[in-house]
Short mmCIF file of C-alpha atoms in Angstrom, two decimals:
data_model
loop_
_atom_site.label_atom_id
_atom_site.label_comp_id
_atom_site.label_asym_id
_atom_site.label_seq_id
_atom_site.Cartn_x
_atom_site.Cartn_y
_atom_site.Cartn_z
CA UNK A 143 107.77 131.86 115.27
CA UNK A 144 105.14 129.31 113.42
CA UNK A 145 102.42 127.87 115.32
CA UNK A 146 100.78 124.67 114.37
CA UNK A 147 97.23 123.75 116.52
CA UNK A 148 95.33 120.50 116.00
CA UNK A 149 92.99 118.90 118.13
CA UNK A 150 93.23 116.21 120.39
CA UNK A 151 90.63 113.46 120.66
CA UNK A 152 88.81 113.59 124.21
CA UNK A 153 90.23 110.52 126.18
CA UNK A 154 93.95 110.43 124.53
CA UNK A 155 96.24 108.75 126.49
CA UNK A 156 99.38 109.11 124.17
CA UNK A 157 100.58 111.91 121.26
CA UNK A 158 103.27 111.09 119.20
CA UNK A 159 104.84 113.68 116.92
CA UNK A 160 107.45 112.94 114.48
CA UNK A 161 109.64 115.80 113.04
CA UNK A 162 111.00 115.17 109.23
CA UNK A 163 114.77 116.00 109.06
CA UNK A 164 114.12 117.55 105.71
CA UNK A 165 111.72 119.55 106.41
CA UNK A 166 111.53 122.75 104.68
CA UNK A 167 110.56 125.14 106.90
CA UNK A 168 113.58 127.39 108.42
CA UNK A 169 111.32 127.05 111.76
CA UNK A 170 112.22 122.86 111.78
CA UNK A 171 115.70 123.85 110.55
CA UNK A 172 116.59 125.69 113.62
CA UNK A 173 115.33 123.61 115.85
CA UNK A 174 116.53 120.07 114.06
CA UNK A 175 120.43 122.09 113.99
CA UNK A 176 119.76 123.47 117.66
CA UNK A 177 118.11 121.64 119.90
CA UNK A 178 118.02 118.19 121.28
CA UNK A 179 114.96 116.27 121.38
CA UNK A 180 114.51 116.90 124.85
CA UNK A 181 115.00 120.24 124.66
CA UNK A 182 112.27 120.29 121.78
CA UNK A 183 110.04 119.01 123.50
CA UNK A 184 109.83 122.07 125.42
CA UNK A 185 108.77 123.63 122.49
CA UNK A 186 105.63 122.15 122.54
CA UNK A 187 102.50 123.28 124.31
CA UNK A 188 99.58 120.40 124.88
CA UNK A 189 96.13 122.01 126.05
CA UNK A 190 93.92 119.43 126.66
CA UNK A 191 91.39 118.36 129.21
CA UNK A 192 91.78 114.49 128.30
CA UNK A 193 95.20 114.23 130.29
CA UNK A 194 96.98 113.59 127.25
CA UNK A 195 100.82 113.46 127.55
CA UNK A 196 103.56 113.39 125.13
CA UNK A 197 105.17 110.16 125.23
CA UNK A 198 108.90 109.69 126.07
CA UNK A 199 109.42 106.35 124.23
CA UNK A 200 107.98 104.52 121.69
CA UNK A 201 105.95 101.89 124.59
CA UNK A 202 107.10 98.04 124.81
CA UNK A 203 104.44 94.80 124.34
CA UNK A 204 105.04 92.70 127.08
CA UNK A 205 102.98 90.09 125.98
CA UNK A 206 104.98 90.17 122.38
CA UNK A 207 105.23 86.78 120.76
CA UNK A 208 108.77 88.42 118.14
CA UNK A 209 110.65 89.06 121.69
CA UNK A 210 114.31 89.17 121.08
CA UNK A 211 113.78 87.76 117.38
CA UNK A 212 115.68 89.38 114.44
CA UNK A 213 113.44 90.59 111.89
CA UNK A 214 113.54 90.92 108.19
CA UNK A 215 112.05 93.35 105.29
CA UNK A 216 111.47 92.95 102.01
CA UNK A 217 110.19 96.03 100.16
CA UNK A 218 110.21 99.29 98.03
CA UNK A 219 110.60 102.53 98.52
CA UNK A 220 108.32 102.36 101.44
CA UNK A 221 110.54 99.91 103.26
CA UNK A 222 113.75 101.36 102.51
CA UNK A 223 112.98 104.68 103.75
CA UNK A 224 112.69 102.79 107.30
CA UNK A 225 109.66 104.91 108.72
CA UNK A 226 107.99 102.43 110.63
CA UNK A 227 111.09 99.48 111.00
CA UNK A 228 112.53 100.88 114.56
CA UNK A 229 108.90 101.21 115.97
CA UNK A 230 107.84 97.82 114.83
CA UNK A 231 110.78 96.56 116.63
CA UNK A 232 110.98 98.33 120.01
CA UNK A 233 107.19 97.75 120.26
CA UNK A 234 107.57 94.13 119.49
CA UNK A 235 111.00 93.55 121.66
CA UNK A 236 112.94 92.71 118.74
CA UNK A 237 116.70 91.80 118.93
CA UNK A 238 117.14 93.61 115.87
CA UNK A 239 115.79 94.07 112.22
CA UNK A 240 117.49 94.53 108.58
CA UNK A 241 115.93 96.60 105.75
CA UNK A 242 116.20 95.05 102.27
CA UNK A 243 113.60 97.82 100.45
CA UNK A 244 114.65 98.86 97.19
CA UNK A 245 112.75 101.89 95.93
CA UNK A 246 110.89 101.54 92.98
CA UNK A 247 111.05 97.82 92.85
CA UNK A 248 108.29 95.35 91.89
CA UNK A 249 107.07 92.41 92.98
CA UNK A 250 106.77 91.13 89.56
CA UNK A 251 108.70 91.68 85.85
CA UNK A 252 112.18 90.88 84.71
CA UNK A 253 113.81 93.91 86.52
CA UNK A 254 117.25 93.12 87.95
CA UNK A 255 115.43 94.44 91.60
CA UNK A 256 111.92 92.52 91.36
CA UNK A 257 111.37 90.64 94.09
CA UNK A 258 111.74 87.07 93.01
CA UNK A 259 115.00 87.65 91.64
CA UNK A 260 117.97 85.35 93.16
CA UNK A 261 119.97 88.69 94.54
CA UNK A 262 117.05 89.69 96.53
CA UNK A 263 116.31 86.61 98.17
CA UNK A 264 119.69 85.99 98.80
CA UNK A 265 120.10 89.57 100.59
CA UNK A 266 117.87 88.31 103.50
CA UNK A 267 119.26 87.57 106.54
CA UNK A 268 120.30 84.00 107.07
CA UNK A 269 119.36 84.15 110.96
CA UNK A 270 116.21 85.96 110.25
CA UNK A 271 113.23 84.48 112.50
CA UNK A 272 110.38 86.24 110.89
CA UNK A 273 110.20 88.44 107.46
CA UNK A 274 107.78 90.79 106.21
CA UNK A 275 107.01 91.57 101.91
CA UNK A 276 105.73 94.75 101.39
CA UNK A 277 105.11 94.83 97.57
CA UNK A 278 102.57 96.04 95.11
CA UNK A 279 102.98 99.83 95.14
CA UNK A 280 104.86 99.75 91.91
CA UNK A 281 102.99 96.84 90.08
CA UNK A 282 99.84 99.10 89.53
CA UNK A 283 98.72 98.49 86.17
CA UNK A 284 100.91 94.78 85.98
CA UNK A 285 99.23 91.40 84.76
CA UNK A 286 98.07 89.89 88.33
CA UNK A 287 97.40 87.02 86.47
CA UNK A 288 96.04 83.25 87.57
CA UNK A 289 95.92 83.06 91.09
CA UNK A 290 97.15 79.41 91.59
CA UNK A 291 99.62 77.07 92.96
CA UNK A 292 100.60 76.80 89.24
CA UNK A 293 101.50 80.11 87.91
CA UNK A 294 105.18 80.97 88.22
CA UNK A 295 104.91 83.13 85.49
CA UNK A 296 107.28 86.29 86.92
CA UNK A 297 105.35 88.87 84.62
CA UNK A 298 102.49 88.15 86.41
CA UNK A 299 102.20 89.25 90.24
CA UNK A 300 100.55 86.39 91.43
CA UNK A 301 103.33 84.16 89.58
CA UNK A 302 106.15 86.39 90.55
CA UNK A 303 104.53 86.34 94.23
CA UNK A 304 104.89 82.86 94.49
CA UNK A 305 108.11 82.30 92.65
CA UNK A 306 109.26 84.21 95.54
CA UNK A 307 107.60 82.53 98.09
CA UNK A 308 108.87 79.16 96.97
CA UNK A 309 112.81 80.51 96.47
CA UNK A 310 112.52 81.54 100.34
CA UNK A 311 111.32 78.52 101.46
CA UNK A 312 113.96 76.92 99.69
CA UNK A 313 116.38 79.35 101.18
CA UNK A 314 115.75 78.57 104.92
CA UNK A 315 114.99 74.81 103.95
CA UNK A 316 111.16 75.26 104.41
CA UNK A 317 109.96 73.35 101.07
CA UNK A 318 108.17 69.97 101.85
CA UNK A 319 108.63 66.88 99.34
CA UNK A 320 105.35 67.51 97.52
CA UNK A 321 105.58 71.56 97.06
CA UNK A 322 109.28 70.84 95.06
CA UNK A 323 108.58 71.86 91.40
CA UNK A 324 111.39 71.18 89.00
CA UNK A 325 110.21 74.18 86.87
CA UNK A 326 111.31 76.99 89.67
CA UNK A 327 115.21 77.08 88.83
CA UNK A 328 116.99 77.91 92.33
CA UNK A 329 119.81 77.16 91.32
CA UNK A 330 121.07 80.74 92.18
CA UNK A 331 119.33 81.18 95.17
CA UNK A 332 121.64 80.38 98.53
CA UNK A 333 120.21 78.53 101.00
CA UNK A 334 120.88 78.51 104.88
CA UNK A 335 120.81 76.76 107.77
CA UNK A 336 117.15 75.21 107.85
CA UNK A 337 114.29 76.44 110.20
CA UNK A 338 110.79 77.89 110.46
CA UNK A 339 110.84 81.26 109.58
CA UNK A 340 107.52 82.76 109.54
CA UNK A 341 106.41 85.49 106.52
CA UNK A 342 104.12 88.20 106.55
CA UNK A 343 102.15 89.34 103.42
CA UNK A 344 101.66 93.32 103.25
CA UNK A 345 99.92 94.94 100.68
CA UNK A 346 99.12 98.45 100.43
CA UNK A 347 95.75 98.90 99.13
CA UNK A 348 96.79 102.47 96.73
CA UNK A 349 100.29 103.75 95.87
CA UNK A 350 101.32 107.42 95.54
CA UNK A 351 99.48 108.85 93.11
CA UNK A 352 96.07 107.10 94.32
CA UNK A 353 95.52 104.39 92.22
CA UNK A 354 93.26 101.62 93.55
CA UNK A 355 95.62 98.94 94.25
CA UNK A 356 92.53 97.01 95.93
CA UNK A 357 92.88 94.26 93.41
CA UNK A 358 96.41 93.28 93.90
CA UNK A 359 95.84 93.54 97.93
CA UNK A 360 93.38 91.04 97.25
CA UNK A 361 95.59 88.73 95.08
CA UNK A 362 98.24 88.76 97.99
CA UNK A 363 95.66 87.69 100.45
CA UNK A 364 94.64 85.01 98.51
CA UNK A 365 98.16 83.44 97.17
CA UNK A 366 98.74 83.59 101.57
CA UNK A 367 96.04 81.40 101.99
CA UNK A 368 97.39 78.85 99.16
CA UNK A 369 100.50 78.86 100.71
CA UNK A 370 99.24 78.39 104.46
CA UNK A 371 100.22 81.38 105.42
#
């Protein structure tokens, strides 16, 4: 049998582990075709004088301002691979969530999968009430370009970012009279039944291989302020 030992941090109330179905290990294999999680649970032996405990389920916000809304994703790879979507949503009381990561995506460029394009906008869910963008990973070494209300440039990030932005607000019916710029064609982009969803900005601040992505974090934070969001 394989033994792994790590240390607990004195005063832990809560240890999650989290078992890859892929792993490689014929140890994982045996137990991921064997057992159930239950019964792997067993498995594992906590010493600890902090009272730590293994937790049975991922724990609910009671005070959660997203209870029973339906969330949205916009992504890459790191959103389609839907690692962190189901806690996000049982922590947060959501009535449900949709994953529209594409791996290897960008935020900016002419790529049939960037983020601005029509099909990508149009993939989000009508009835969403709030939607996250997770982009950047794969723009390393991309124009960021002027930071303004008037770059929609879409080789640049920051006028790809907010070519997006304004094709969802168009979508959901969120553009006000003085934001509507006749230069942003959305004439492919679908729009829905109007209302107030609200967006979240996520950057990661290095991709895969390490690369400071600290500058494109930075451009996201600031094109959410111009916006208001």
């Amino acid at each position: 049998a394989q033994f792994y030992f790590f240390s607990i941090p004195e005063g832990a109330a809560y240890v999650r582990f989290s078992f890859a179905s892929n792993e490689n290990t014929q140890y994982f294999k045996d137990i991921n075709e064997s057992l159930t999680m239950a019964e792997l649970m067993e498995h594992i032996l906590i010493t600890t004088g902090s009272g730590a405990r293994v937790a049975d389920k991922i724990p609910y916000r009671p005070d959660s301002l997203f209870k029973d809304e339906i969330w949205d994703s916009l992504g890459d790879s790191l959103t389609q691979a839907q690692r962190y979507q189901k806690y996000v949503s049982a922590y947060y009381g959501l009535k449900g969530y949709h994953d529209n990561g594409i791996g290897g995506s960008t935020v900016s460029g002419t790529g049939a999968n960037a983020f601005w394009q029509d099909a990508r906008v149009n993939a989000l869910c009508p009835v969403a009430d709030c939607i996250t963008i997770a982009g950047g990973t794969n723009d390393f070494g991309l124009t960021i370009g002027e930071v303004s209300l008037n770059n929609f440039d879409v080789t640049t990030f920051a006028g790809a970012y907010n070519t997006l932005l304004y094709k969802i607000y168009h979508r959901y019916g969120m553009l006000k009279t003085d934001r509507i710029i006749d230069s942003v064609d959305v004439s492919g982009t679908t729009q829905v039944e109007s209302k107030n969803v609200r967006l979240f900005m996520i950057a990661p601040p290095y991709n895969d291989n390490n690369k400071d992505l600290t500058p494109y974090s930075e451009a996201v934070e600031a094109i959410g302020k111009l916006w208001g969001i």
